[in-house]
PDB file of C-alpha atoms in Angstrom:
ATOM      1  CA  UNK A   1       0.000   0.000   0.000  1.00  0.00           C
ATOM      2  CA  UNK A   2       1.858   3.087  -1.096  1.00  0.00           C
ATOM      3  CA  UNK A   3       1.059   6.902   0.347  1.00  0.00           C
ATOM      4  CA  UNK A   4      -1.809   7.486  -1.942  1.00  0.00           C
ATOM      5  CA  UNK A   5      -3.944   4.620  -1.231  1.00  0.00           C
ATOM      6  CA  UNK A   6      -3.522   5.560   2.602  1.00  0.00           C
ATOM      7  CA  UNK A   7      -4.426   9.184   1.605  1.00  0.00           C
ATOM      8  CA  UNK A   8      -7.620   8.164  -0.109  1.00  0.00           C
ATOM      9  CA  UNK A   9      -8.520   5.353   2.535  1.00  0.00           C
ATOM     10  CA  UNK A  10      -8.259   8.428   4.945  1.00  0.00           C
ATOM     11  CA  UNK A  11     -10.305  10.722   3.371  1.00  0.00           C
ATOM     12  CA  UNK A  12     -12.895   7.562   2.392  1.00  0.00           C
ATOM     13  CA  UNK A  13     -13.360   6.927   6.091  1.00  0.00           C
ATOM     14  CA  UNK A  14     -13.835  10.440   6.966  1.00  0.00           C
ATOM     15  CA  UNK A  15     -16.594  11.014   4.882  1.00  0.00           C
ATOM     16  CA  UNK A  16     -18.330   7.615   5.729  1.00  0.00           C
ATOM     17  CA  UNK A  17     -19.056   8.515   9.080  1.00  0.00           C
ATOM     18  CA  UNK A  18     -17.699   5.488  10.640  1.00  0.00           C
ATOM     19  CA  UNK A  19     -15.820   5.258  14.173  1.00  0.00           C
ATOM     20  CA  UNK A  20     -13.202   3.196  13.607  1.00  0.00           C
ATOM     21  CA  UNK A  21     -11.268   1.005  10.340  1.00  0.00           C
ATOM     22  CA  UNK A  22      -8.263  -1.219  10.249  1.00  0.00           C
ATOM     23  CA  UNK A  23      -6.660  -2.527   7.216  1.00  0.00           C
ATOM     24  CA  UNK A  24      -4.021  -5.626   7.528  1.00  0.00           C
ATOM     25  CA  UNK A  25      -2.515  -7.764   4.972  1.00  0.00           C
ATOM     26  CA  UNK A  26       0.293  -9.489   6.028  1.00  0.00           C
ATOM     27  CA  UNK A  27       2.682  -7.223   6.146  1.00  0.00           C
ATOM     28  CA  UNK A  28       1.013  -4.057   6.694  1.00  0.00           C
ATOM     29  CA  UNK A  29      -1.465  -2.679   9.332  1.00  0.00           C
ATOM     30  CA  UNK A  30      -2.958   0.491   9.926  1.00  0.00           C
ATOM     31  CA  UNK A  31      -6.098   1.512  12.347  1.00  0.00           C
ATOM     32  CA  UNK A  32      -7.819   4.848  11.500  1.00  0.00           C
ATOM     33  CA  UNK A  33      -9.738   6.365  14.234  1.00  0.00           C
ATOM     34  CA  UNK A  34     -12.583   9.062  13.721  1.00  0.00           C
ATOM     35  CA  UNK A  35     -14.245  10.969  16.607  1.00  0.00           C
ATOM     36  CA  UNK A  36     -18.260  10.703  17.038  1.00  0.00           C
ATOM     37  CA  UNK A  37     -20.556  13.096  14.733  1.00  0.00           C
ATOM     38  CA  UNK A  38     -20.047  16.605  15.281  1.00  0.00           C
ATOM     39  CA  UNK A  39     -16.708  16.444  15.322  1.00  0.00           C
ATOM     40  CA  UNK A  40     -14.583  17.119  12.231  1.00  0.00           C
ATOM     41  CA  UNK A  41     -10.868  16.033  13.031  1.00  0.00           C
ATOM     42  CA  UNK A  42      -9.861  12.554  11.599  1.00  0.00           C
ATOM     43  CA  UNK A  43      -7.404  10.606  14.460  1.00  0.00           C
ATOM     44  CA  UNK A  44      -4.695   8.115  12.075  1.00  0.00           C
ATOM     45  CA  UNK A  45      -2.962   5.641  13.793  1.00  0.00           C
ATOM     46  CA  UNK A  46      -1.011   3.415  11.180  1.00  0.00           C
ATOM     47  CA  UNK A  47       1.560   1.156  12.404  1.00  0.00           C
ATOM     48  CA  UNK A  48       3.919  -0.784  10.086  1.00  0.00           C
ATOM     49  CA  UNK A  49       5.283  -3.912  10.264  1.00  0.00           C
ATOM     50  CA  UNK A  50       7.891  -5.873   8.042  1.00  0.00           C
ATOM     51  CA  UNK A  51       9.939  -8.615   8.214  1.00  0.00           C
ATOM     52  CA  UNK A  52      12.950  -6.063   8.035  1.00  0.00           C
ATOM     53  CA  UNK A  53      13.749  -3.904  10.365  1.00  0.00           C
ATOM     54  CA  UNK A  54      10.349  -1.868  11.510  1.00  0.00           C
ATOM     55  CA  UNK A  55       9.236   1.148  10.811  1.00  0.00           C
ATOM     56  CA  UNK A  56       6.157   2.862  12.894  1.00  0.00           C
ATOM     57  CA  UNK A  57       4.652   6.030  11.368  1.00  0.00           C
ATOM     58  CA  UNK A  58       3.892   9.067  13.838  1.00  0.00           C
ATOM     59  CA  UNK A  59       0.454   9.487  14.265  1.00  0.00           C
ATOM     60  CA  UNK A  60      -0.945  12.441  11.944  1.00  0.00           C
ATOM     61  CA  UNK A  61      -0.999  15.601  14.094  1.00  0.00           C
ATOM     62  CA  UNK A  62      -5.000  16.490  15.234  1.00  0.00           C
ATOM     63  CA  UNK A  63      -6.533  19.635  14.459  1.00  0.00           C
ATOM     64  CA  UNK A  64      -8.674  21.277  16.933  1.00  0.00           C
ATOM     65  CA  UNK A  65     -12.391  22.436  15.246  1.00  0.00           C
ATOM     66  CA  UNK A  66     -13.188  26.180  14.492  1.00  0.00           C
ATOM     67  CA  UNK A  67     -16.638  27.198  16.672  1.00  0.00           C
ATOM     68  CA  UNK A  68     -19.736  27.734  13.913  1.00  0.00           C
ATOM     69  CA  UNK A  69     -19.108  31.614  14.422  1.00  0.00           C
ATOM     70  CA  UNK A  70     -15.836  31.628  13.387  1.00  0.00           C
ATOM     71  CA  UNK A  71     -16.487  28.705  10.332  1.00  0.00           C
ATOM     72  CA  UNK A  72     -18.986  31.739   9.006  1.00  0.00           C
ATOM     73  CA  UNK A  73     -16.675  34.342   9.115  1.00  0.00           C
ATOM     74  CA  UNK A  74     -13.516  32.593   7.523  1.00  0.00           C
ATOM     75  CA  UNK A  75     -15.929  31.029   4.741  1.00  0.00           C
ATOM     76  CA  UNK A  76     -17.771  34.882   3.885  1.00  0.00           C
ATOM     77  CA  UNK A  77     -14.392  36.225   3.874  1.00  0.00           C
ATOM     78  CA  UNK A  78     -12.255  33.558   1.523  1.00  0.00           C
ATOM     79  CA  UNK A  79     -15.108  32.320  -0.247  1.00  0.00           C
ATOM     80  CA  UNK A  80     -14.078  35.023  -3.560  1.00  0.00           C
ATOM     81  CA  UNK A  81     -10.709  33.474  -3.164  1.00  0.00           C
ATOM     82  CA  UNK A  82      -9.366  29.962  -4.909  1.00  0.00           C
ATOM     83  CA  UNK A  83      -6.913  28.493  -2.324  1.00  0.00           C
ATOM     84  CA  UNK A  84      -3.593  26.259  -3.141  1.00  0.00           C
ATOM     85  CA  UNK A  85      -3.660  23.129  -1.489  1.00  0.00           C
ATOM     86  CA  UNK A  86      -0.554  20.317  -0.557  1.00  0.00           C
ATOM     87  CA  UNK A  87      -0.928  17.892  -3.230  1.00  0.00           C
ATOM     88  CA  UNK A  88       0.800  15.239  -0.287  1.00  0.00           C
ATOM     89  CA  UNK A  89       1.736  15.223   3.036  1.00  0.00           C
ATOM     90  CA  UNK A  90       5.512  16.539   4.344  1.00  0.00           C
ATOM     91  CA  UNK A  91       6.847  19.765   5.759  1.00  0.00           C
ATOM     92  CA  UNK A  92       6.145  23.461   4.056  1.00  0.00           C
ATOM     93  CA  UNK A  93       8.759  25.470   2.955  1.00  0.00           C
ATOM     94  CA  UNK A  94       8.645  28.950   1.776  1.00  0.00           C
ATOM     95  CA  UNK A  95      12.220  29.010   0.360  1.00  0.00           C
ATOM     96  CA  UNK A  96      14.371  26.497  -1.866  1.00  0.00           C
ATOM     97  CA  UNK A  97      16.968  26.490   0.757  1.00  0.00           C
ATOM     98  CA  UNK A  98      17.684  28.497   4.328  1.00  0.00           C
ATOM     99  CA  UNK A  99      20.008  31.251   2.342  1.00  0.00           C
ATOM    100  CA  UNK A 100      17.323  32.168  -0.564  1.00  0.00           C
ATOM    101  CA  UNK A 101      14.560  34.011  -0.970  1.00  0.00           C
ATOM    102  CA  UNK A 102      11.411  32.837  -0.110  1.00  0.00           C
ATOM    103  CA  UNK A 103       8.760  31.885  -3.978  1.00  0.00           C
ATOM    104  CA  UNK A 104       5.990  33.806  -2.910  1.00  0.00           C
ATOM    105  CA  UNK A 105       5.173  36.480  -0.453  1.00  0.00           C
ATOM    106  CA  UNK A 106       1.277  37.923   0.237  1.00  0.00           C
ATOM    107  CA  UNK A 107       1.109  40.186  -2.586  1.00  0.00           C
ATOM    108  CA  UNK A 108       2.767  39.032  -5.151  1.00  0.00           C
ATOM    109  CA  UNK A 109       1.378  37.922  -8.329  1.00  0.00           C
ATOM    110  CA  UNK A 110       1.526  34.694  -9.530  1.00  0.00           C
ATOM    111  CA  UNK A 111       0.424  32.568 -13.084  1.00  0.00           C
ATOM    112  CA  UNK A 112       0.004  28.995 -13.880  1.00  0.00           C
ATOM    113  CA  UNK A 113       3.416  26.851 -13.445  1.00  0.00           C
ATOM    114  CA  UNK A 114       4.659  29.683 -10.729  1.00  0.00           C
ATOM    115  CA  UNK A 115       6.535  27.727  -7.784  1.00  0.00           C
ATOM    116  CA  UNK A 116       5.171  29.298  -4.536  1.00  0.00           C
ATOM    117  CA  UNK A 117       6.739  27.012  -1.984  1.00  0.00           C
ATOM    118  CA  UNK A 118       8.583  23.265  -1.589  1.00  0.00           C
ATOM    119  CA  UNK A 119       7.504  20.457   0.672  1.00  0.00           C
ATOM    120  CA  UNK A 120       9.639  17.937   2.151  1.00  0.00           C
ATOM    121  CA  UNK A 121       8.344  14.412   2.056  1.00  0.00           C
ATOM    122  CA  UNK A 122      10.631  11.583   2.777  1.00  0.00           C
ATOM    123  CA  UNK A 123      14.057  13.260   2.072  1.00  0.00           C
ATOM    124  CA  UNK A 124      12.864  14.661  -0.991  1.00  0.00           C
ATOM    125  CA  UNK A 125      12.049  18.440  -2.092  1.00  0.00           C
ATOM    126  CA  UNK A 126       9.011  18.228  -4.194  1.00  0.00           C
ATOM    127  CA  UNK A 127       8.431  22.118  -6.002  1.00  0.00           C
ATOM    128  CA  UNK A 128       4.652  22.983  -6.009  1.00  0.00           C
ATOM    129  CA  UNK A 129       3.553  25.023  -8.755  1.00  0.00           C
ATOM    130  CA  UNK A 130       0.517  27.267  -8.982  1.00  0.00           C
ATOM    131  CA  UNK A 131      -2.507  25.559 -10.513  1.00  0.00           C
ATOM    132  CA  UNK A 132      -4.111  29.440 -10.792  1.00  0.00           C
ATOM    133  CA  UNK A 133      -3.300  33.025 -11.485  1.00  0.00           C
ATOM    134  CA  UNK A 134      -3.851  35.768  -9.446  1.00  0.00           C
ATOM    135  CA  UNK A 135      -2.442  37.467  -6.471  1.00  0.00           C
ATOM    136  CA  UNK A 136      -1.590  36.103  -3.196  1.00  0.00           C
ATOM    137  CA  UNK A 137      -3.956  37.239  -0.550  1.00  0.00           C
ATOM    138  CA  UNK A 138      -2.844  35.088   2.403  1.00  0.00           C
ATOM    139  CA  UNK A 139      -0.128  32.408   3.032  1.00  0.00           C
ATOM    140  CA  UNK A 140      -2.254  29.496   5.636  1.00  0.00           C
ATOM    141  CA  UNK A 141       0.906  27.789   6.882  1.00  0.00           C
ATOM    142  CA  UNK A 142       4.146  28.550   8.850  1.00  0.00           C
ATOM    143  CA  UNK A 143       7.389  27.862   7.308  1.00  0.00           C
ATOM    144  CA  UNK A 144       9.237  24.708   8.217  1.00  0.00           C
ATOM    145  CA  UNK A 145       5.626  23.297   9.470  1.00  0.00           C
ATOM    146  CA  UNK A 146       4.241  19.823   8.484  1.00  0.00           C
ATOM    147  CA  UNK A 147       1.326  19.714   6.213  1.00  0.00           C
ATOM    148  CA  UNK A 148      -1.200  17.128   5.429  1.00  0.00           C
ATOM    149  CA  UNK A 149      -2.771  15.856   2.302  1.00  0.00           C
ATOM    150  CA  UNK A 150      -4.927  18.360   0.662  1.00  0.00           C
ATOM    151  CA  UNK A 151      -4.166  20.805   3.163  1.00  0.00           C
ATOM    152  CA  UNK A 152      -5.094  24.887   2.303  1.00  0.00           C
ATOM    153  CA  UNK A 153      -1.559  26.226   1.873  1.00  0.00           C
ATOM    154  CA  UNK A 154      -2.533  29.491   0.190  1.00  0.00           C
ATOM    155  CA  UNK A 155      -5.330  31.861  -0.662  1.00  0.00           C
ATOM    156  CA  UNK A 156      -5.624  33.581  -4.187  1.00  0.00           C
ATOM    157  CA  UNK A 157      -7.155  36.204  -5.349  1.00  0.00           C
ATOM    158  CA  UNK A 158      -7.919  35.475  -9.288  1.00  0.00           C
ATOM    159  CA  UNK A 159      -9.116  38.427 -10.583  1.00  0.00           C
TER     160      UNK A 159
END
């Protein structure tokens, strides 16, 4: 089972409203733990096991849940803007390396192919690019932070 398949089992049993799923195959186990309705963080547990030396994945970090009032207000605000999301799960970085300058700042304009930041996953640098144009409105995410799988990472203004 490779990173995507876990992403999309993830999101899967978040949206079916189930309590709890494990998945084992000989090799391979995870558990993935959802709170009761009315809460919408998504608790993964996954564990790992192979005949080599093991491996045990940290458990994905928990968000805490916005009150209604302040869902309404962040939605009415953002809801002209189109927002940039992780396309996988690793750390955020603004800049290429420590003594550079960072892609994108709030502000700036940027087009279709445009890398606005980096993200870290497993040793390697992966570039994201800008799937939009427009101008940067608000950066969502601290540098040097971990991100998860579709993940808002920026807010842009398109027109």
């Amino acid at each position: 089972m490779d990173i995507k398949d876990i992403q999309n089992l993830i999101k899967f049993v978040s949206k079916a409203e189930v309590s709890e799923v494990k998945y084992k195959t000989k090799d391979f186990e995870i558990t993935i733990k959802t709170p009761l309705a009315g809460n919408d963080a998504v608790y993964a547990q996954p564990a790992v096991y192979h005949t080599a030396p093991q491996a045990v994945a940290a458990p994905a970090p928990v968000a805490t849940p916005a009150t209604p009032s302040e869902k309404a207000e962040a939605a009415s605000d953002d809801s002209k803007y189109v927002t940039i999301k992780s396309p996988m799960i690793g750390t955020f970085y603004r800049k290429p390396s420590p003594d550079k300058e960072v892609f994108a700042n709030v502000g700036d304009e940027v087009s279709v192919g445009k890398v606005v930041c980096v993200i870290e996953a497993m040793k390697l640098f992966n570039q994201i690019e800008s799937e939009i144009s427009g101008k940067i409105v608000k950066i969502l995410v601290d540098d040097a932070t971990p991100v998860e799988y579709d993940q808002p990472l920026f807010l842009v203004d398109p027109s």
